[in-house]
C-alpha positions as a printed Julia matrix, in Angstrom:
317×3 Matrix{Float64}:
 -99.84  -113.27  194.72
 -98.26  -110.04  194.63
 -94.93  -108.72  195.35
 -95.73  -108.04  199.01
 -97.11  -111.39  199.61
 -93.64  -112.76  198.23
 -91.98  -110.77  200.78
 -90.29  -108.65  197.96
 -89.36  -104.97  198.75
 -91.75  -102.7   197.91
 -89.69   -99.48  198.22
 -85.8    -98.83  198.45
 -84.19   -95.75  199.16
 -84.07   -93.46  195.89
 -81.31   -94.05  194.13
 -78.7    -92.03  193.44
 -78.1    -89.69  190.07
 -77.41   -92.17  187.48
 -76.05   -92.05  183.98
 -76.81   -94.93  181.54
 -74.17   -96.97  180.41
 -73.22   -95.99  176.51
 -72.88   -99.69  175.48
 -74.62  -102.83  176.63
 -72.95  -106.28  175.86
 -75.63  -108.32  175.09
 -74.97  -112.22  176.44
 -77.32  -114.25  174.4
 -78.55  -117.7   175.83
 -81.2   -118.7   173.37
 -79.52  -121.93  171.96
 -78.68  -122.86  175.36
 -80.87  -121.84  178.04
 -83.58  -121.71  175.57
 -83.26  -125.26  173.64
 -82.67  -127.05  176.66
 -86.06  -126.59  177.78
 -88.01  -127.73  174.78
 -89.91  -130.83  174.9
 -88.73  -132.19  171.73
 -85.25  -132.6   170.49
 -84.14  -129.96  168.19
 -82.03  -131.29  165.22
 -78.21  -130.45  165.13
 -78.41  -128.72  161.41
 -81.17  -126.32  163.2
 -79.06  -125.57  165.91
 -76.06  -124.85  164.02
 -77.94  -122.52  161.63
 -79.58  -120.74  164.59
 -76.09  -120.34  166.18
 -74.88  -118.98  162.9
 -77.84  -116.42  162.32
 -77.43  -115.09  165.81
 -73.86  -114.1   164.75
 -74.76  -112.73  161.77
 -77.21  -110.61  163.3
 -74.21  -108.82  165.06
 -74.7   -110.66  168.6
 -70.91  -110.54  170.06
 -71.74  -113.33  172.78
 -73.69  -116.7   171.96
 -74.01  -119.01  174.58
 -74.05  -122.6   172.75
 -74.59  -125.58  174.55
 -74.04  -127.49  177.79
 -71.66  -130.12  178.51
 -74.25  -132.02  180.98
 -74.93  -135.79  181.09
 -77.17  -136.38  178.14
 -79.8   -137.91  180.71
 -80.09  -134.77  182.62
 -80.55  -132.59  179.68
 -81.16  -134.76  176.55
 -82.02  -131.7   174.52
 -78.33  -130.71  174.61
 -76.78  -134.12  174.67
 -74.95  -133.23  170.92
 -72.85  -130.66  172.65
 -69.77  -132.13  171.24
 -70.92  -132.49  167.87
 -72.26  -129.04  167.8
 -69.38  -127.3   168.62
 -67.42  -129.38  166.02
 -69.82  -128.17  163.34
 -69.88  -124.75  164.36
 -68.2   -122.12  162.08
 -67.19  -119.71  164.52
 -67.65  -115.95  163.82
 -64.21  -113.92  164.28
 -64.75  -111.54  167.01
 -67.53  -113.55  168.51
 -67.61  -115.69  172.13
 -69.5   -119.03  172.31
 -69.3   -119.65  175.88
 -70.64  -123.23  176.95
 -71.95  -124.43  180.56
 -69.85  -127.04  182.37
 -71.36  -128.39  185.49
 -68.14  -130.57  186.73
 -64.95  -131.49  186.31
 -65.74  -133.95  183.25
 -67.95  -131.4   181.5
 -64.54  -128.92  181.89
 -62.53  -131.76  180.01
 -65.09  -131.95  177.29
 -64.98  -127.95  177.06
 -61.35  -128.23  176.82
 -61.28  -130.58  174.14
 -63.85  -128.85  172.04
 -61.58  -125.91  171.93
 -63.32  -123.12  173.89
 -62.35  -120.25  175.15
 -65.43  -119.3   177.58
 -66.92  -121.37  180.37
 -69.84  -121.02  182.9
 -70.97  -122.73  186.3
 -74.36  -122.48  187.23
 -74.49  -122.25  191.28
 -77.31  -121.47  193.19
 -78.17  -119.12  195.94
 -80.65  -121.37  197.93
 -80.15  -124.7   199.36
 -83.35  -126.36  197.94
 -82.48  -125.41  194.45
 -79.07  -126.56  194.79
 -80.12  -129.89  196.04
 -82.57  -130.48  193.13
 -80.32  -128.88  190.49
 -76.73  -130.63  191.56
 -77.62  -132.91  194.3
 -75.69  -130.85  196.77
 -76.22  -128.85  199.47
 -75.47  -124.93  199.2
 -71.86  -125.2   200.75
 -71.05  -128.7   198.89
 -71.63  -126.99  195.75
 -68.38  -124.82  195.97
 -66.53  -127.96  197.04
 -67.76  -129.25  193.18
 -67.0   -125.81  191.7
 -63.49  -124.6   192.82
 -61.36  -127.29  190.9
 -63.33  -126.7   187.97
 -63.12  -122.84  188.08
 -59.46  -122.89  189.35
 -58.52  -125.36  186.57
 -60.46  -123.46  183.63
 -58.58  -119.86  185.06
 -55.42  -121.8   184.72
 -55.99  -122.76  181.0
 -56.52  -119.36  180.06
 -60.2   -119.74  180.22
 -62.93  -117.14  180.88
 -65.43  -118.13  183.63
 -68.75  -116.87  184.23
 -70.62  -117.99  187.54
 -74.22  -118.09  187.22
 -76.31  -117.51  190.4
 -79.43  -118.68  190.2
 -82.74  -117.81  192.62
 -81.42  -114.55  193.57
 -84.67  -112.76  194.16
 -87.29  -115.66  194.99
 -87.31  -119.66  195.52
 -90.48  -121.88  194.65
 -89.66  -124.05  197.67
 -88.08  -121.33  200.13
 -89.87  -118.3   199.11
 -88.04  -114.61  199.49
 -84.29  -115.15  199.16
 -82.42  -112.6   201.65
 -79.86  -110.07  199.65
 -76.77  -111.03  201.92
 -77.11  -114.45  200.9
 -76.97  -114.16  197.27
 -74.06  -111.51  197.9
 -72.17  -114.08  200.04
 -72.76  -116.9   197.33
 -71.79  -114.19  194.64
 -68.01  -113.31  196.64
 -67.35  -117.02  196.91
 -67.74  -117.4   193.37
 -65.48  -114.49  192.5
 -62.86  -115.52  194.94
 -62.59  -118.79  193.43
 -61.8   -116.58  190.21
 -64.9   -116.03  187.91
 -64.52  -112.98  185.97
 -68.49  -112.38  185.87
 -71.53  -113.14  188.04
 -74.63  -113.21  186.14
 -77.66  -112.63  188.85
 -80.65  -114.79  187.53
 -84.06  -114.19  188.44
 -85.15  -117.65  187.63
 -88.65  -117.84  188.49
 -89.45  -114.1   187.44
 -90.6   -112.58  190.79
 -88.34  -109.48  190.71
 -89.18  -106.07  190.83
 -87.19  -102.89  189.93
 -87.03  -102.05  193.58
 -85.78  -105.55  194.43
 -82.91  -105.18  191.7
 -81.89  -101.86  192.87
 -81.77  -103.32  196.36
 -79.4   -106.5   195.48
 -77.38  -104.31  193.39
 -76.77  -101.91  195.89
 -75.79  -104.81  198.38
 -73.15  -106.0   196.02
 -71.88  -102.19  195.8
 -71.65  -101.95  199.77
 -69.68  -105.12  199.74
 -67.24  -103.91  197.38
 -68.32  -105.66  194.24
 -68.9   -103.4   191.6
 -71.5   -103.48  188.72
 -68.4   -104.16  186.05
 -68.27  -107.59  187.48
 -72.13  -108.16  187.54
 -74.69  -109.12  184.52
 -78.54  -109.72  185.1
 -80.75  -112.7   183.65
 -84.38  -112.06  184.16
 -87.23  -114.19  183.44
 -90.59  -112.61  182.6
 -93.23  -114.48  184.46
 -94.69  -111.8   186.0
 -94.01  -109.22  183.04
 -91.25  -107.29  184.85
 -88.02  -108.64  182.86
 -87.66  -105.18  180.9
 -88.71  -102.82  183.76
 -86.02  -104.82  185.89
 -83.41  -104.71  183.24
 -83.95  -100.77  183.12
 -83.3   -100.52  186.8
 -80.3   -102.52  186.57
 -79.3   -100.3   183.91
 -79.79   -97.23  185.95
 -77.38   -98.83  188.62
 -74.44   -99.07  185.68
 -75.05  -102.59  184.73
 -73.81  -103.31  181.35
 -73.96  -106.84  180.39
 -77.5   -108.28  180.06
 -78.49  -111.88  179.78
 -81.47  -112.47  176.9
 -82.98  -115.36  174.68
 -83.59  -114.79  170.93
 -87.69  -114.78  170.54
 -88.17  -115.27  174.25
 -87.18  -119.21  174.44
 -86.4   -120.71  177.52
 -87.21  -121.42  180.99
 -85.69  -123.91  183.82
 -85.87  -127.51  183.6
 -85.48  -127.74  187.26
 -87.94  -124.91  188.07
 -91.08  -125.77  186.4
 -92.66  -122.1   187.55
 -89.94  -120.75  185.35
 -91.26  -119.03  182.15
 -89.21  -117.79  179.11
 -86.17  -115.59  179.31
 -86.24  -111.73  178.45
 -86.66  -111.75  174.76
 -83.3   -110.34  173.08
 -85.62  -108.36  170.38
 -87.84  -106.56  173.38
 -84.23  -105.7   174.85
 -83.04  -104.22  171.74
 -86.07  -102.32  171.09
 -85.82  -100.85  174.67
 -81.75  -100.02  174.1
 -82.41   -98.34  170.9
 -85.06   -96.05  172.55
 -82.65   -95.42  175.43
 -79.78   -94.68  172.86
 -77.61   -97.06  174.06
 -75.3    -99.31  171.73
 -75.47  -102.78  171.12
 -74.46  -104.01  167.56
 -77.32  -106.07  166.98
 -79.59  -105.88  163.61
 -83.12  -106.05  164.91
 -84.31  -106.82  161.61
 -82.15  -109.73  161.12
 -82.81  -111.04  164.71
 -86.79  -110.66  164.18
 -86.35  -112.85  161.14
 -83.76  -115.41  162.97
 -86.76  -115.54  165.85
 -89.48  -115.91  163.36
 -87.33  -118.9   161.62
 -86.78  -120.53  164.92
 -90.49  -120.37  166.05
 -91.6   -122.19  162.57
 -88.9   -125.29  163.51
 -90.16  -125.02  166.98
 -94.06  -125.27  165.5
 -95.4   -122.31  167.59
 -95.15  -118.18  167.46
 -92.64  -116.4   169.34
 -93.34  -114.86  172.58
 -91.56  -111.68  171.77
 -93.66  -109.19  171.77
 -91.32  -107.12  169.08
 -91.2   -110.19  167.17
 -94.81  -110.29  166.94
 -95.48  -106.42  166.59
 -92.91  -106.54  163.78
 -94.24  -109.7   161.86
 -97.72  -108.1   161.87
 -96.65  -104.97  160.38
C-alpha cells in the first residue's frame, strides 16, 4: 500500500523560499520511548549508564523515563529509582512523561523540571492508549498541565497519530491542529507532532506545518517526531527543517516503537539525524563518535545490532 492508497497528500503548493535553521535541538527519546518497547526489562544500572553516556555525548535534552503504572509499561517501572540514581549533567534537561495527576505527583517528588503529556489526534488511539475519548483526554490533561505550569515546570505536549492511524486511516490536518491548539491553550509550551506509525511523506509534513502556521501557531512552538516504518523519517525531517522547525525528536541507535500501535517501528536514529545535520551545516552540539559508541554499547546489551544506518556504516569502517 502506497501513500496514495493511505490517503496522504501526494502534492502540495510549492513552499515559500526557505532558510534552514542555524541550530537544531535534538530531543533524545531513547531512554524512554526506545526502552519502553523492549521485550525484556533493561537493568537499572544499564539505563543509568545509557543516560550518562548520552549526556556525555553532548545531547542537551534526554527524555529519561515515564511515571506510568507498572502494569502498563513494566519496562519503566523503575522510574523513581532511576531518577534517584541519576547523576545529572549541568545544562542537560531530563524530561519525564506523566500520564495523569498521580504521575505528576511522582515527578515532582523526584525533582524534575520538565514533564510531557501524551495526547492523540484520533479517537481510536486515545481509547486504546488512555481508555478515554478524544475530548475526554483534555479533561484529564488540563489539571496536570496547569498544576505543572504553576509549579514552574516546562510542559511538552506529544500529539500522536498526526499523519495516519492504523484503525482510522488518514488523519485530517485540521483535526491535528485542533488538538494541538487545545494543548497549547492549556499551557504546554511545545508540541511534538508524532508520525506514530511512520506513514508520512514530506508533502504531508509541509501541509501540516503550513496548517499550523495558518492557524497562528508558529514553528517555534513545534517539534517533530518521526518513525521510519517506510524509510521516510529523514526526508520528513528535512521537510520540517525547510519549514523552520528547530527541535527534532530522535532515538540513539533507532530504538523504539509504540507498545499500543504494533505497526510502529523504530524512531528516527539520532546518529542518522546528526549525519544529515552535519551535511547541512546545522549546529547540534553532539559528538557523533561518542554517540555511535554509546549505541553500539547498548546494542550489545540488548543482544541485537543497531538499526541505525550510520551506526552500522561507521562500525563496519
